[in-house]
Amino acid sequence: MRLRAALVYCLFAVLSLPSIAMAERETITIEKQVAPADDAQLRQRVALMRSRVDDENVQFSGTDAVEELKVLRAYVGKRQDLIDERRDILSMIGLVTSRSSVVPFEDGIDALAELMTLADSDSRPLKRQLQDRYLYAEMLGGYAKIPGNSASHALSAEQYGKAALMADRYDGYSDDQRAGVRQKQAYQLHEAKLYEQAYMLNLDVLARGEKIYGKSHPNLTTVLTNLAQNLHAMGRKQEAEPYLERVLAIAEADSDLDTAQGLLFQRGVLAYELGRKEDAKAFMLTRIERLRAAGDKAQLATAQEDYDELLRRLGE
């Protein structure tokens, strides 16, 4: 048994990227086209694609959209006089990829990676720049979950860090959204096994969250759990326990049985690892009793299996 990883949830809402394909929207067709005849036509087609991508009232094929954008990207090349159009094209490829279930991750990541090399002297609105940076971090984090791509966790953390600095300058973000970006950065640092950095950053996230919500708000449960995970990964298990105690107290005060039963499991595992066998059994039994009283048969079965596994390990 081991401490289960914290859920991949952000403490606070950060950025919404709606899907292209949603019900009750007008469906449009993006025709396959050849390269633009000249720069004027290039600019017209870039503007048209931007209007389509930003229009929440239409839906279209992500594959067709990316094909058109790739044609425009090839025309622009690395021409300095078309750098603004190049940035917009790369931005749209990333956005369309993020919204599509069929366009390969690599298309969006490649485009956004190129876009990040053009960050100097970028005169686009800060909101757009922040959206691109945040989206790049998101996609790298998703890509890292695919077997063989774990190195992308560190890259994702780096991009979240840069997005966090941009968020500090963007008036459209609230303090909780800024904390949310940092929490996602800390999660990626943990996944990259950079536990000390993740821990220090999560301490900052916790301080921000306590300033916004107070010390006992349910919104703090994720970062508190993540701090326990950071300490546990560093071998500082005894220091992890107070964070789990806080989460359990918050869950109980909020009558949140789902979180509470999960924390009783976490505390049971930690007590076992610290050699406190009777405490471990007590936490596991309390979990069973609460789930039985609530009539939660599905989670009760899992809790009983976990308790039986604990007894097996204790030789009882």
PDB file of C-alpha atoms in Angstrom:
ATOM      1  CA  MET A   1       0.000   0.000   0.000  1.00  0.00           C
ATOM      2  CA  ARG A   2       1.096   3.562  -0.523  1.00  0.00           C
ATOM      3  CA  LEU A   3      -0.241   7.075  -0.347  1.00  0.00           C
ATOM      4  CA  ARG A   4      -2.455   7.559  -3.356  1.00  0.00           C
ATOM      5  CA  ALA A   5      -1.603  10.485  -5.595  1.00  0.00           C
ATOM      6  CA  ALA A   6      -3.644  13.635  -5.264  1.00  0.00           C
ATOM      7  CA  LEU A   7      -6.289  14.133  -7.884  1.00  0.00           C
ATOM      8  CA  VAL A   8      -5.173  16.145 -10.893  1.00  0.00           C
ATOM      9  CA  TYR A   9      -7.440  19.022 -10.070  1.00  0.00           C
ATOM     10  CA  CYS A  10      -6.548  22.659  -9.955  1.00  0.00           C
ATOM     11  CA  LEU A  11      -7.348  24.481  -6.741  1.00  0.00           C
ATOM     12  CA  PHE A  12      -8.959  27.257  -8.665  1.00  0.00           C
ATOM     13  CA  ALA A  13     -10.432  27.801 -12.108  1.00  0.00           C
ATOM     14  CA  VAL A  14      -7.816  29.055 -14.521  1.00  0.00           C
ATOM     15  CA  LEU A  15      -8.725  29.126 -18.177  1.00  0.00           C
ATOM     16  CA  SER A  16     -11.621  27.710 -20.131  1.00  0.00           C
ATOM     17  CA  LEU A  17     -10.975  26.365 -23.623  1.00  0.00           C
ATOM     18  CA  PRO A  18     -14.367  25.350 -25.056  1.00  0.00           C
ATOM     19  CA  SER A  19     -14.589  22.489 -27.508  1.00  0.00           C
ATOM     20  CA  ILE A  20     -15.090  23.192 -31.191  1.00  0.00           C
ATOM     21  CA  ALA A  21     -17.691  20.465 -31.591  1.00  0.00           C
ATOM     22  CA  MET A  22     -20.662  21.335 -29.406  1.00  0.00           C
ATOM     23  CA  ALA A  23     -24.336  20.679 -29.939  1.00  0.00           C
ATOM     24  CA  GLU A  24     -26.685  23.221 -31.520  1.00  0.00           C
ATOM     25  CA  ARG A  25     -23.956  25.131 -33.304  1.00  0.00           C
ATOM     26  CA  GLU A  26     -23.817  26.000 -36.958  1.00  0.00           C
ATOM     27  CA  THR A  27     -21.569  23.569 -38.801  1.00  0.00           C
ATOM     28  CA  ILE A  28     -19.282  25.061 -41.420  1.00  0.00           C
ATOM     29  CA  THR A  29     -16.985  23.397 -43.923  1.00  0.00           C
ATOM     30  CA  ILE A  30     -13.379  24.434 -44.288  1.00  0.00           C
ATOM     31  CA  GLU A  31     -12.482  23.741 -47.890  1.00  0.00           C
ATOM     32  CA  LYS A  32      -9.117  22.295 -48.775  1.00  0.00           C
ATOM     33  CA  GLN A  33      -7.144  24.997 -50.542  1.00  0.00           C
ATOM     34  CA  VAL A  34      -3.826  25.553 -52.269  1.00  0.00           C
ATOM     35  CA  ALA A  35      -1.244  28.035 -51.103  1.00  0.00           C
ATOM     36  CA  PRO A  36      -2.266  31.711 -51.090  1.00  0.00           C
ATOM     37  CA  ALA A  37      -1.689  33.560 -54.333  1.00  0.00           C
ATOM     38  CA  ASP A  38      -0.045  36.487 -52.553  1.00  0.00           C
ATOM     39  CA  ASP A  39       0.426  38.146 -49.169  1.00  0.00           C
ATOM     40  CA  ALA A  40      -2.922  39.910 -49.309  1.00  0.00           C
ATOM     41  CA  GLN A  41      -4.754  36.629 -49.759  1.00  0.00           C
ATOM     42  CA  LEU A  42      -2.657  35.090 -46.994  1.00  0.00           C
ATOM     43  CA  ARG A  43      -3.757  37.798 -44.581  1.00  0.00           C
ATOM     44  CA  GLN A  44      -7.394  37.373 -45.594  1.00  0.00           C
ATOM     45  CA  ARG A  45      -7.296  33.641 -44.951  1.00  0.00           C
ATOM     46  CA  VAL A  46      -5.535  34.039 -41.612  1.00  0.00           C
ATOM     47  CA  ALA A  47      -8.165  36.564 -40.536  1.00  0.00           C
ATOM     48  CA  LEU A  48     -10.954  34.244 -41.692  1.00  0.00           C
ATOM     49  CA  MET A  49      -9.524  31.311 -39.750  1.00  0.00           C
ATOM     50  CA  ARG A  50      -9.134  33.457 -36.651  1.00  0.00           C
ATOM     51  CA  SER A  51     -12.757  34.536 -36.872  1.00  0.00           C
ATOM     52  CA  ARG A  52     -13.831  30.900 -37.140  1.00  0.00           C
ATOM     53  CA  VAL A  53     -11.650  29.700 -34.279  1.00  0.00           C
ATOM     54  CA  ASP A  54     -12.876  32.462 -31.986  1.00  0.00           C
ATOM     55  CA  ASP A  55     -16.550  32.106 -32.942  1.00  0.00           C
ATOM     56  CA  GLU A  56     -18.346  30.078 -30.275  1.00  0.00           C
ATOM     57  CA  ASN A  57     -21.425  29.757 -32.481  1.00  0.00           C
ATOM     58  CA  VAL A  58     -19.846  27.532 -35.128  1.00  0.00           C
ATOM     59  CA  GLN A  59     -18.296  24.088 -35.266  1.00  0.00           C
ATOM     60  CA  PHE A  60     -16.019  22.558 -37.856  1.00  0.00           C
ATOM     61  CA  SER A  61     -13.592  19.729 -38.462  1.00  0.00           C
ATOM     62  CA  GLY A  62     -10.407  20.138 -36.466  1.00  0.00           C
ATOM     63  CA  THR A  63      -8.532  18.079 -39.039  1.00  0.00           C
ATOM     64  CA  ASP A  64      -9.662  20.332 -41.909  1.00  0.00           C
ATOM     65  CA  ALA A  65      -8.814  23.434 -39.892  1.00  0.00           C
ATOM     66  CA  VAL A  66      -5.297  22.224 -39.119  1.00  0.00           C
ATOM     67  CA  GLU A  67      -4.735  21.287 -42.772  1.00  0.00           C
ATOM     68  CA  GLU A  68      -5.660  24.814 -43.850  1.00  0.00           C
ATOM     69  CA  LEU A  69      -3.464  26.323 -41.151  1.00  0.00           C
ATOM     70  CA  LYS A  70      -0.538  24.154 -42.227  1.00  0.00           C
ATOM     71  CA  VAL A  71      -0.901  25.441 -45.790  1.00  0.00           C
ATOM     72  CA  LEU A  72      -0.783  29.002 -44.480  1.00  0.00           C
ATOM     73  CA  ARG A  73       2.142  28.148 -42.213  1.00  0.00           C
ATOM     74  CA  ALA A  74       4.134  26.780 -45.150  1.00  0.00           C
ATOM     75  CA  TYR A  75       3.504  29.959 -47.162  1.00  0.00           C
ATOM     76  CA  VAL A  76       4.650  32.232 -44.328  1.00  0.00           C
ATOM     77  CA  GLY A  77       7.774  30.222 -43.607  1.00  0.00           C
ATOM     78  CA  LYS A  78      10.178  32.353 -41.587  1.00  0.00           C
ATOM     79  CA  ARG A  79       9.570  35.630 -43.350  1.00  0.00           C
ATOM     80  CA  GLN A  80      10.120  38.452 -40.900  1.00  0.00           C
ATOM     81  CA  ASP A  81       7.581  40.695 -42.634  1.00  0.00           C
ATOM     82  CA  LEU A  82       4.877  38.091 -41.931  1.00  0.00           C
ATOM     83  CA  ILE A  83       5.859  37.312 -38.346  1.00  0.00           C
ATOM     84  CA  ASP A  84       2.533  38.564 -36.946  1.00  0.00           C
ATOM     85  CA  GLU A  85       0.635  36.209 -39.239  1.00  0.00           C
ATOM     86  CA  ARG A  86       3.044  33.408 -38.364  1.00  0.00           C
ATOM     87  CA  ARG A  87       2.350  33.884 -34.662  1.00  0.00           C
ATOM     88  CA  ASP A  88      -1.396  33.840 -35.238  1.00  0.00           C
ATOM     89  CA  ILE A  89      -1.245  30.694 -37.359  1.00  0.00           C
ATOM     90  CA  LEU A  90       0.860  28.839 -34.784  1.00  0.00           C
ATOM     91  CA  SER A  91      -1.456  29.979 -32.009  1.00  0.00           C
ATOM     92  CA  MET A  92      -4.504  28.690 -33.868  1.00  0.00           C
ATOM     93  CA  ILE A  93      -2.911  25.310 -34.606  1.00  0.00           C
ATOM     94  CA  GLY A  94      -2.306  24.876 -30.883  1.00  0.00           C
ATOM     95  CA  LEU A  95      -5.830  25.918 -29.966  1.00  0.00           C
ATOM     96  CA  VAL A  96      -7.547  23.754 -32.567  1.00  0.00           C
ATOM     97  CA  THR A  97      -5.421  20.765 -31.569  1.00  0.00           C
ATOM     98  CA  SER A  98      -6.359  21.211 -27.914  1.00  0.00           C
ATOM     99  CA  ARG A  99     -10.045  21.161 -28.798  1.00  0.00           C
ATOM    100  CA  SER A 100      -9.925  18.200 -31.165  1.00  0.00           C
ATOM    101  CA  SER A 101      -9.933  14.528 -30.249  1.00  0.00           C
ATOM    102  CA  VAL A 102      -8.459  13.455 -33.596  1.00  0.00           C
ATOM    103  CA  VAL A 103      -5.661  15.955 -34.317  1.00  0.00           C
ATOM    104  CA  PRO A 104      -2.387  14.509 -32.941  1.00  0.00           C
ATOM    105  CA  PHE A 105      -0.921  16.083 -29.801  1.00  0.00           C
ATOM    106  CA  GLU A 106       2.321  16.569 -31.659  1.00  0.00           C
ATOM    107  CA  ASP A 107       0.775  19.021 -34.126  1.00  0.00           C
ATOM    108  CA  GLY A 108      -0.206  21.430 -31.383  1.00  0.00           C
ATOM    109  CA  ILE A 109       2.945  20.986 -29.330  1.00  0.00           C
ATOM    110  CA  ASP A 110       5.184  21.537 -32.358  1.00  0.00           C
ATOM    111  CA  ALA A 111       3.330  24.706 -33.335  1.00  0.00           C
ATOM    112  CA  LEU A 112       3.293  26.140 -29.824  1.00  0.00           C
ATOM    113  CA  ALA A 113       6.960  25.288 -29.286  1.00  0.00           C
ATOM    114  CA  GLU A 114       7.774  27.307 -32.400  1.00  0.00           C
ATOM    115  CA  LEU A 115       5.515  30.102 -31.212  1.00  0.00           C
ATOM    116  CA  MET A 116       7.411  30.317 -27.915  1.00  0.00           C
ATOM    117  CA  THR A 117      10.627  30.999 -29.848  1.00  0.00           C
ATOM    118  CA  LEU A 118       8.914  34.128 -31.200  1.00  0.00           C
ATOM    119  CA  ALA A 119       7.986  35.535 -27.788  1.00  0.00           C
ATOM    120  CA  ASP A 120      10.371  38.479 -27.987  1.00  0.00           C
ATOM    121  CA  SER A 121       8.722  41.656 -29.245  1.00  0.00           C
ATOM    122  CA  ASP A 122       5.318  39.927 -29.369  1.00  0.00           C
ATOM    123  CA  SER A 123       2.838  42.801 -29.596  1.00  0.00           C
ATOM    124  CA  ARG A 124      -0.296  40.681 -29.370  1.00  0.00           C
ATOM    125  CA  PRO A 125      -2.620  41.286 -26.387  1.00  0.00           C
ATOM    126  CA  LEU A 126      -1.285  39.829 -23.141  1.00  0.00           C
ATOM    127  CA  LYS A 127      -4.434  37.710 -22.829  1.00  0.00           C
ATOM    128  CA  ARG A 128      -3.623  35.932 -26.089  1.00  0.00           C
ATOM    129  CA  GLN A 129       0.015  35.425 -25.149  1.00  0.00           C
ATOM    130  CA  LEU A 130      -0.970  34.044 -21.758  1.00  0.00           C
ATOM    131  CA  GLN A 131      -3.530  31.722 -23.319  1.00  0.00           C
ATOM    132  CA  ASP A 132      -0.884  30.324 -25.682  1.00  0.00           C
ATOM    133  CA  ARG A 133       1.679  29.833 -22.919  1.00  0.00           C
ATOM    134  CA  TYR A 134      -0.852  28.186 -20.609  1.00  0.00           C
ATOM    135  CA  LEU A 135      -2.129  25.968 -23.395  1.00  0.00           C
ATOM    136  CA  TYR A 136       1.407  24.867 -24.251  1.00  0.00           C
ATOM    137  CA  ALA A 137       1.943  23.878 -20.614  1.00  0.00           C
ATOM    138  CA  GLU A 138      -1.363  21.983 -20.592  1.00  0.00           C
ATOM    139  CA  MET A 139      -0.554  20.065 -23.746  1.00  0.00           C
ATOM    140  CA  LEU A 140       2.932  19.149 -22.533  1.00  0.00           C
ATOM    141  CA  GLY A 141       1.399  17.868 -19.317  1.00  0.00           C
ATOM    142  CA  GLY A 142      -1.077  15.750 -21.246  1.00  0.00           C
ATOM    143  CA  TYR A 143       1.639  14.487 -23.572  1.00  0.00           C
ATOM    144  CA  ALA A 144       3.756  13.479 -20.581  1.00  0.00           C
ATOM    145  CA  LYS A 145       1.105  10.952 -19.547  1.00  0.00           C
ATOM    146  CA  ILE A 146       1.689   8.954 -22.717  1.00  0.00           C
ATOM    147  CA  PRO A 147       4.222   6.174 -22.020  1.00  0.00           C
ATOM    148  CA  GLY A 148       7.714   7.212 -23.014  1.00  0.00           C
ATOM    149  CA  ASN A 149       7.092  10.947 -22.724  1.00  0.00           C
ATOM    150  CA  SER A 150       7.650  11.546 -19.006  1.00  0.00           C
ATOM    151  CA  ALA A 151      10.348  14.137 -19.746  1.00  0.00           C
ATOM    152  CA  SER A 152       7.561  16.495 -20.793  1.00  0.00           C
ATOM    153  CA  HIS A 153       6.511  16.914 -17.141  1.00  0.00           C
ATOM    154  CA  ALA A 154       9.540  19.126 -16.527  1.00  0.00           C
ATOM    155  CA  LEU A 155       8.897  21.066 -19.735  1.00  0.00           C
ATOM    156  CA  SER A 156       5.282  21.548 -18.717  1.00  0.00           C
ATOM    157  CA  ALA A 157       6.337  22.842 -15.301  1.00  0.00           C
ATOM    158  CA  GLU A 158       8.697  25.325 -16.961  1.00  0.00           C
ATOM    159  CA  GLN A 159       5.907  26.666 -19.164  1.00  0.00           C
ATOM    160  CA  TYR A 160       3.445  26.913 -16.285  1.00  0.00           C
ATOM    161  CA  GLY A 161       6.068  28.920 -14.440  1.00  0.00           C
ATOM    162  CA  LYS A 162       6.343  31.370 -17.315  1.00  0.00           C
ATOM    163  CA  ALA A 163       2.552  31.522 -17.576  1.00  0.00           C
ATOM    164  CA  ALA A 164       2.368  32.309 -13.857  1.00  0.00           C
ATOM    165  CA  LEU A 165       4.636  35.315 -14.308  1.00  0.00           C
ATOM    166  CA  MET A 166       2.460  36.520 -17.181  1.00  0.00           C
ATOM    167  CA  ALA A 167      -0.668  35.962 -15.085  1.00  0.00           C
ATOM    168  CA  ASP A 168       0.763  38.310 -12.453  1.00  0.00           C
ATOM    169  CA  ARG A 169       0.762  41.072 -15.081  1.00  0.00           C
ATOM    170  CA  TYR A 170      -2.635  40.257 -16.561  1.00  0.00           C
ATOM    171  CA  ASP A 171      -5.464  42.237 -14.991  1.00  0.00           C
ATOM    172  CA  GLY A 172      -8.036  39.771 -16.296  1.00  0.00           C
ATOM    173  CA  TYR A 173      -6.899  37.109 -13.821  1.00  0.00           C
ATOM    174  CA  SER A 174      -7.997  36.982 -10.198  1.00  0.00           C
ATOM    175  CA  ASP A 175      -5.723  35.987  -7.324  1.00  0.00           C
ATOM    176  CA  ASP A 176      -7.245  32.516  -7.174  1.00  0.00           C
ATOM    177  CA  GLN A 177      -6.579  31.981 -10.884  1.00  0.00           C
ATOM    178  CA  ARG A 178      -2.960  33.025 -10.406  1.00  0.00           C
ATOM    179  CA  ALA A 179      -2.670  30.537  -7.556  1.00  0.00           C
ATOM    180  CA  GLY A 180      -4.225  27.922  -9.815  1.00  0.00           C
ATOM    181  CA  VAL A 181      -1.516  28.284 -12.439  1.00  0.00           C
ATOM    182  CA  ARG A 182       1.147  27.822  -9.775  1.00  0.00           C
ATOM    183  CA  GLN A 183      -0.611  24.770  -8.402  1.00  0.00           C
ATOM    184  CA  LYS A 184      -0.529  23.161 -11.835  1.00  0.00           C
ATOM    185  CA  GLN A 185       3.156  24.021 -12.094  1.00  0.00           C
ATOM    186  CA  ALA A 186       3.771  22.343  -8.734  1.00  0.00           C
ATOM    187  CA  TYR A 187       1.917  19.223  -9.852  1.00  0.00           C
ATOM    188  CA  GLN A 188       4.118  18.914 -12.940  1.00  0.00           C
ATOM    189  CA  LEU A 189       7.236  19.464 -10.839  1.00  0.00           C
ATOM    190  CA  HIS A 190       6.152  16.589  -8.599  1.00  0.00           C
ATOM    191  CA  GLU A 191       5.528  14.342 -11.587  1.00  0.00           C
ATOM    192  CA  ALA A 192       9.014  15.273 -12.835  1.00  0.00           C
ATOM    193  CA  LYS A 193      10.336  14.057  -9.439  1.00  0.00           C
ATOM    194  CA  LEU A 194      11.432  17.575  -8.530  1.00  0.00           C
ATOM    195  CA  TYR A 195       9.823  17.164  -5.133  1.00  0.00           C
ATOM    196  CA  GLU A 196      11.613  19.915  -3.231  1.00  0.00           C
ATOM    197  CA  GLN A 197      10.695  22.508  -5.840  1.00  0.00           C
ATOM    198  CA  ALA A 198       7.107  21.257  -5.898  1.00  0.00           C
ATOM    199  CA  TYR A 199       6.910  21.451  -2.110  1.00  0.00           C
ATOM    200  CA  MET A 200       8.204  25.019  -1.922  1.00  0.00           C
ATOM    201  CA  LEU A 201       5.827  26.139  -4.646  1.00  0.00           C
ATOM    202  CA  ASN A 202       2.867  24.413  -2.982  1.00  0.00           C
ATOM    203  CA  LEU A 203       3.675  26.260   0.250  1.00  0.00           C
ATOM    204  CA  ASP A 204       3.270  29.480  -1.725  1.00  0.00           C
ATOM    205  CA  VAL A 205       0.001  28.222  -3.238  1.00  0.00           C
ATOM    206  CA  LEU A 206      -1.282  27.337   0.230  1.00  0.00           C
ATOM    207  CA  ALA A 207      -0.424  30.789   1.562  1.00  0.00           C
ATOM    208  CA  ARG A 208      -2.258  32.376  -1.357  1.00  0.00           C
ATOM    209  CA  GLY A 209      -5.251  30.109  -0.826  1.00  0.00           C
ATOM    210  CA  GLU A 210      -5.424  30.814   2.897  1.00  0.00           C
ATOM    211  CA  LYS A 211      -5.328  34.546   2.183  1.00  0.00           C
ATOM    212  CA  ILE A 212      -8.248  34.204  -0.232  1.00  0.00           C
ATOM    213  CA  TYR A 213     -10.393  31.632   1.574  1.00  0.00           C
ATOM    214  CA  GLY A 214      -9.155  31.315   5.149  1.00  0.00           C
ATOM    215  CA  LYS A 215      -7.470  28.262   6.657  1.00  0.00           C
ATOM    216  CA  SER A 216     -10.380  25.812   6.672  1.00  0.00           C
ATOM    217  CA  HIS A 217     -12.015  26.142   3.279  1.00  0.00           C
ATOM    218  CA  PRO A 218     -12.643  23.001   1.178  1.00  0.00           C
ATOM    219  CA  ASN A 219     -10.785  24.625  -1.733  1.00  0.00           C
ATOM    220  CA  LEU A 220      -7.562  24.061   0.201  1.00  0.00           C
ATOM    221  CA  THR A 221      -7.868  20.273   0.342  1.00  0.00           C
ATOM    222  CA  THR A 222      -6.021  19.606  -2.914  1.00  0.00           C
ATOM    223  CA  VAL A 223      -2.967  21.712  -2.149  1.00  0.00           C
ATOM    224  CA  LEU A 224      -2.807  20.333   1.404  1.00  0.00           C
ATOM    225  CA  THR A 225      -2.901  16.796   0.013  1.00  0.00           C
ATOM    226  CA  ASN A 226      -0.269  17.702  -2.555  1.00  0.00           C
ATOM    227  CA  LEU A 227       2.013  19.039   0.183  1.00  0.00           C
ATOM    228  CA  ALA A 228       1.666  15.721   1.991  1.00  0.00           C
ATOM    229  CA  GLN A 229       2.514  13.935  -1.260  1.00  0.00           C
ATOM    230  CA  ASN A 230       5.597  16.118  -1.763  1.00  0.00           C
ATOM    231  CA  LEU A 231       6.879  15.415   1.752  1.00  0.00           C
ATOM    232  CA  HIS A 232       6.116  11.719   1.470  1.00  0.00           C
ATOM    233  CA  ALA A 233       8.081  11.502  -1.778  1.00  0.00           C
ATOM    234  CA  MET A 234      11.034  13.207  -0.093  1.00  0.00           C
ATOM    235  CA  GLY A 235      10.943  10.657   2.737  1.00  0.00           C
ATOM    236  CA  ARG A 236       9.710  13.227   5.248  1.00  0.00           C
ATOM    237  CA  LYS A 237       6.684  11.153   6.164  1.00  0.00           C
ATOM    238  CA  GLN A 238       6.206  12.431   9.706  1.00  0.00           C
ATOM    239  CA  GLU A 239       5.948  15.993   8.387  1.00  0.00           C
ATOM    240  CA  ALA A 240       3.268  14.929   5.908  1.00  0.00           C
ATOM    241  CA  GLU A 241       0.820  13.862   8.609  1.00  0.00           C
ATOM    242  CA  PRO A 242      -0.337  17.324   9.786  1.00  0.00           C
ATOM    243  CA  TYR A 243      -1.414  18.190   6.238  1.00  0.00           C
ATOM    244  CA  LEU A 244      -3.526  15.041   6.018  1.00  0.00           C
ATOM    245  CA  GLU A 245      -5.000  15.859   9.431  1.00  0.00           C
ATOM    246  CA  ARG A 246      -6.062  19.266   8.125  1.00  0.00           C
ATOM    247  CA  VAL A 247      -7.674  17.808   5.022  1.00  0.00           C
ATOM    248  CA  LEU A 248      -9.608  15.271   7.079  1.00  0.00           C
ATOM    249  CA  ALA A 249     -10.798  17.975   9.469  1.00  0.00           C
ATOM    250  CA  ILE A 250     -11.969  20.149   6.575  1.00  0.00           C
ATOM    251  CA  ALA A 251     -13.786  17.220   4.957  1.00  0.00           C
ATOM    252  CA  GLU A 252     -15.528  16.270   8.188  1.00  0.00           C
ATOM    253  CA  ALA A 253     -16.607  19.846   8.855  1.00  0.00           C
ATOM    254  CA  ASP A 254     -18.011  19.980   5.342  1.00  0.00           C
ATOM    255  CA  SER A 255     -19.715  16.567   5.672  1.00  0.00           C
ATOM    256  CA  ASP A 256     -17.727  15.421   2.642  1.00  0.00           C
ATOM    257  CA  LEU A 257     -17.752  11.651   3.096  1.00  0.00           C
ATOM    258  CA  ASP A 258     -15.973  10.914  -0.187  1.00  0.00           C
ATOM    259  CA  THR A 259     -12.955  13.027   0.729  1.00  0.00           C
ATOM    260  CA  ALA A 260     -13.034  11.913   4.362  1.00  0.00           C
ATOM    261  CA  GLN A 261     -12.984   8.202   3.549  1.00  0.00           C
ATOM    262  CA  GLY A 262     -10.099   8.762   1.149  1.00  0.00           C
ATOM    263  CA  LEU A 263      -8.162  10.616   3.835  1.00  0.00           C
ATOM    264  CA  LEU A 264      -8.820   7.882   6.392  1.00  0.00           C
ATOM    265  CA  PHE A 265      -7.203   5.507   3.928  1.00  0.00           C
ATOM    266  CA  GLN A 266      -4.271   7.879   3.406  1.00  0.00           C
ATOM    267  CA  ARG A 267      -3.777   8.287   7.135  1.00  0.00           C
ATOM    268  CA  GLY A 268      -4.006   4.541   7.643  1.00  0.00           C
ATOM    269  CA  VAL A 269      -1.285   3.919   5.076  1.00  0.00           C
ATOM    270  CA  LEU A 270       0.929   6.611   6.551  1.00  0.00           C
ATOM    271  CA  ALA A 271       0.461   5.281  10.083  1.00  0.00           C
ATOM    272  CA  TYR A 272       1.435   1.817   8.830  1.00  0.00           C
ATOM    273  CA  GLU A 273       4.556   3.209   7.161  1.00  0.00           C
ATOM    274  CA  LEU A 274       5.485   5.029  10.379  1.00  0.00           C
ATOM    275  CA  GLY A 275       5.171   1.790  12.362  1.00  0.00           C
ATOM    276  CA  ARG A 276       1.985   2.761  14.214  1.00  0.00           C
ATOM    277  CA  LYS A 277       0.089  -0.446  13.542  1.00  0.00           C
ATOM    278  CA  GLU A 278      -2.871   0.119  15.867  1.00  0.00           C
ATOM    279  CA  ASP A 279      -3.441   3.603  14.495  1.00  0.00           C
ATOM    280  CA  ALA A 280      -3.355   2.195  10.977  1.00  0.00           C
ATOM    281  CA  LYS A 281      -6.039  -0.357  11.800  1.00  0.00           C
ATOM    282  CA  ALA A 282      -8.146   2.258  13.591  1.00  0.00           C
ATOM    283  CA  PHE A 283      -8.164   4.590  10.583  1.00  0.00           C
ATOM    284  CA  MET A 284      -9.086   1.764   8.213  1.00  0.00           C
ATOM    285  CA  LEU A 285     -11.873   0.522  10.484  1.00  0.00           C
ATOM    286  CA  THR A 286     -13.286   4.019  10.921  1.00  0.00           C
ATOM    287  CA  ARG A 287     -13.387   4.311   7.151  1.00  0.00           C
ATOM    288  CA  ILE A 288     -15.341   1.061   6.897  1.00  0.00           C
ATOM    289  CA  GLU A 289     -17.779   2.088   9.605  1.00  0.00           C
ATOM    290  CA  ARG A 290     -18.564   5.434   7.980  1.00  0.00           C
ATOM    291  CA  LEU A 291     -19.080   3.928   4.537  1.00  0.00           C
ATOM    292  CA  ARG A 292     -21.297   1.207   5.995  1.00  0.00           C
ATOM    293  CA  ALA A 293     -23.385   3.793   7.821  1.00  0.00           C
ATOM    294  CA  ALA A 294     -23.744   5.793   4.606  1.00  0.00           C
ATOM    295  CA  GLY A 295     -24.780   2.709   2.634  1.00  0.00           C
ATOM    296  CA  ASP A 296     -21.994   3.231   0.096  1.00  0.00           C
ATOM    297  CA  LYS A 297     -21.592  -0.399  -0.967  1.00  0.00           C
ATOM    298  CA  ALA A 298     -19.127   0.219  -3.807  1.00  0.00           C
ATOM    299  CA  GLN A 299     -16.577   2.121  -1.739  1.00  0.00           C
ATOM    300  CA  LEU A 300     -17.275  -0.116   1.279  1.00  0.00           C
ATOM    301  CA  ALA A 301     -16.096  -3.135  -0.704  1.00  0.00           C
ATOM    302  CA  THR A 302     -12.864  -1.335  -1.606  1.00  0.00           C
ATOM    303  CA  ALA A 303     -12.364  -0.223   1.998  1.00  0.00           C
ATOM    304  CA  GLN A 304     -12.789  -3.798   3.239  1.00  0.00           C
ATOM    305  CA  GLU A 305     -10.247  -5.017   0.682  1.00  0.00           C
ATOM    306  CA  ASP A 306      -7.790  -2.344   1.825  1.00  0.00           C
ATOM    307  CA  TYR A 307      -8.274  -3.349   5.460  1.00  0.00           C
ATOM    308  CA  ASP A 308      -7.771  -7.026   4.639  1.00  0.00           C
ATOM    309  CA  GLU A 309      -4.573  -6.117   2.784  1.00  0.00           C
ATOM    310  CA  LEU A 310      -3.375  -4.177   5.828  1.00  0.00           C
ATOM    311  CA  LEU A 311      -4.025  -7.167   8.093  1.00  0.00           C
ATOM    312  CA  ARG A 312      -2.161  -9.398   5.664  1.00  0.00           C
ATOM    313  CA  ARG A 313       0.847  -7.122   5.778  1.00  0.00           C
ATOM    314  CA  LEU A 314       0.685  -7.028   9.552  1.00  0.00           C
ATOM    315  CA  GLY A 315       0.593 -10.806   9.626  1.00  0.00           C
ATOM    316  CA  GLU A 316      -2.790 -10.912  11.331  1.00  0.00           C
TER     317      GLU A 316
END
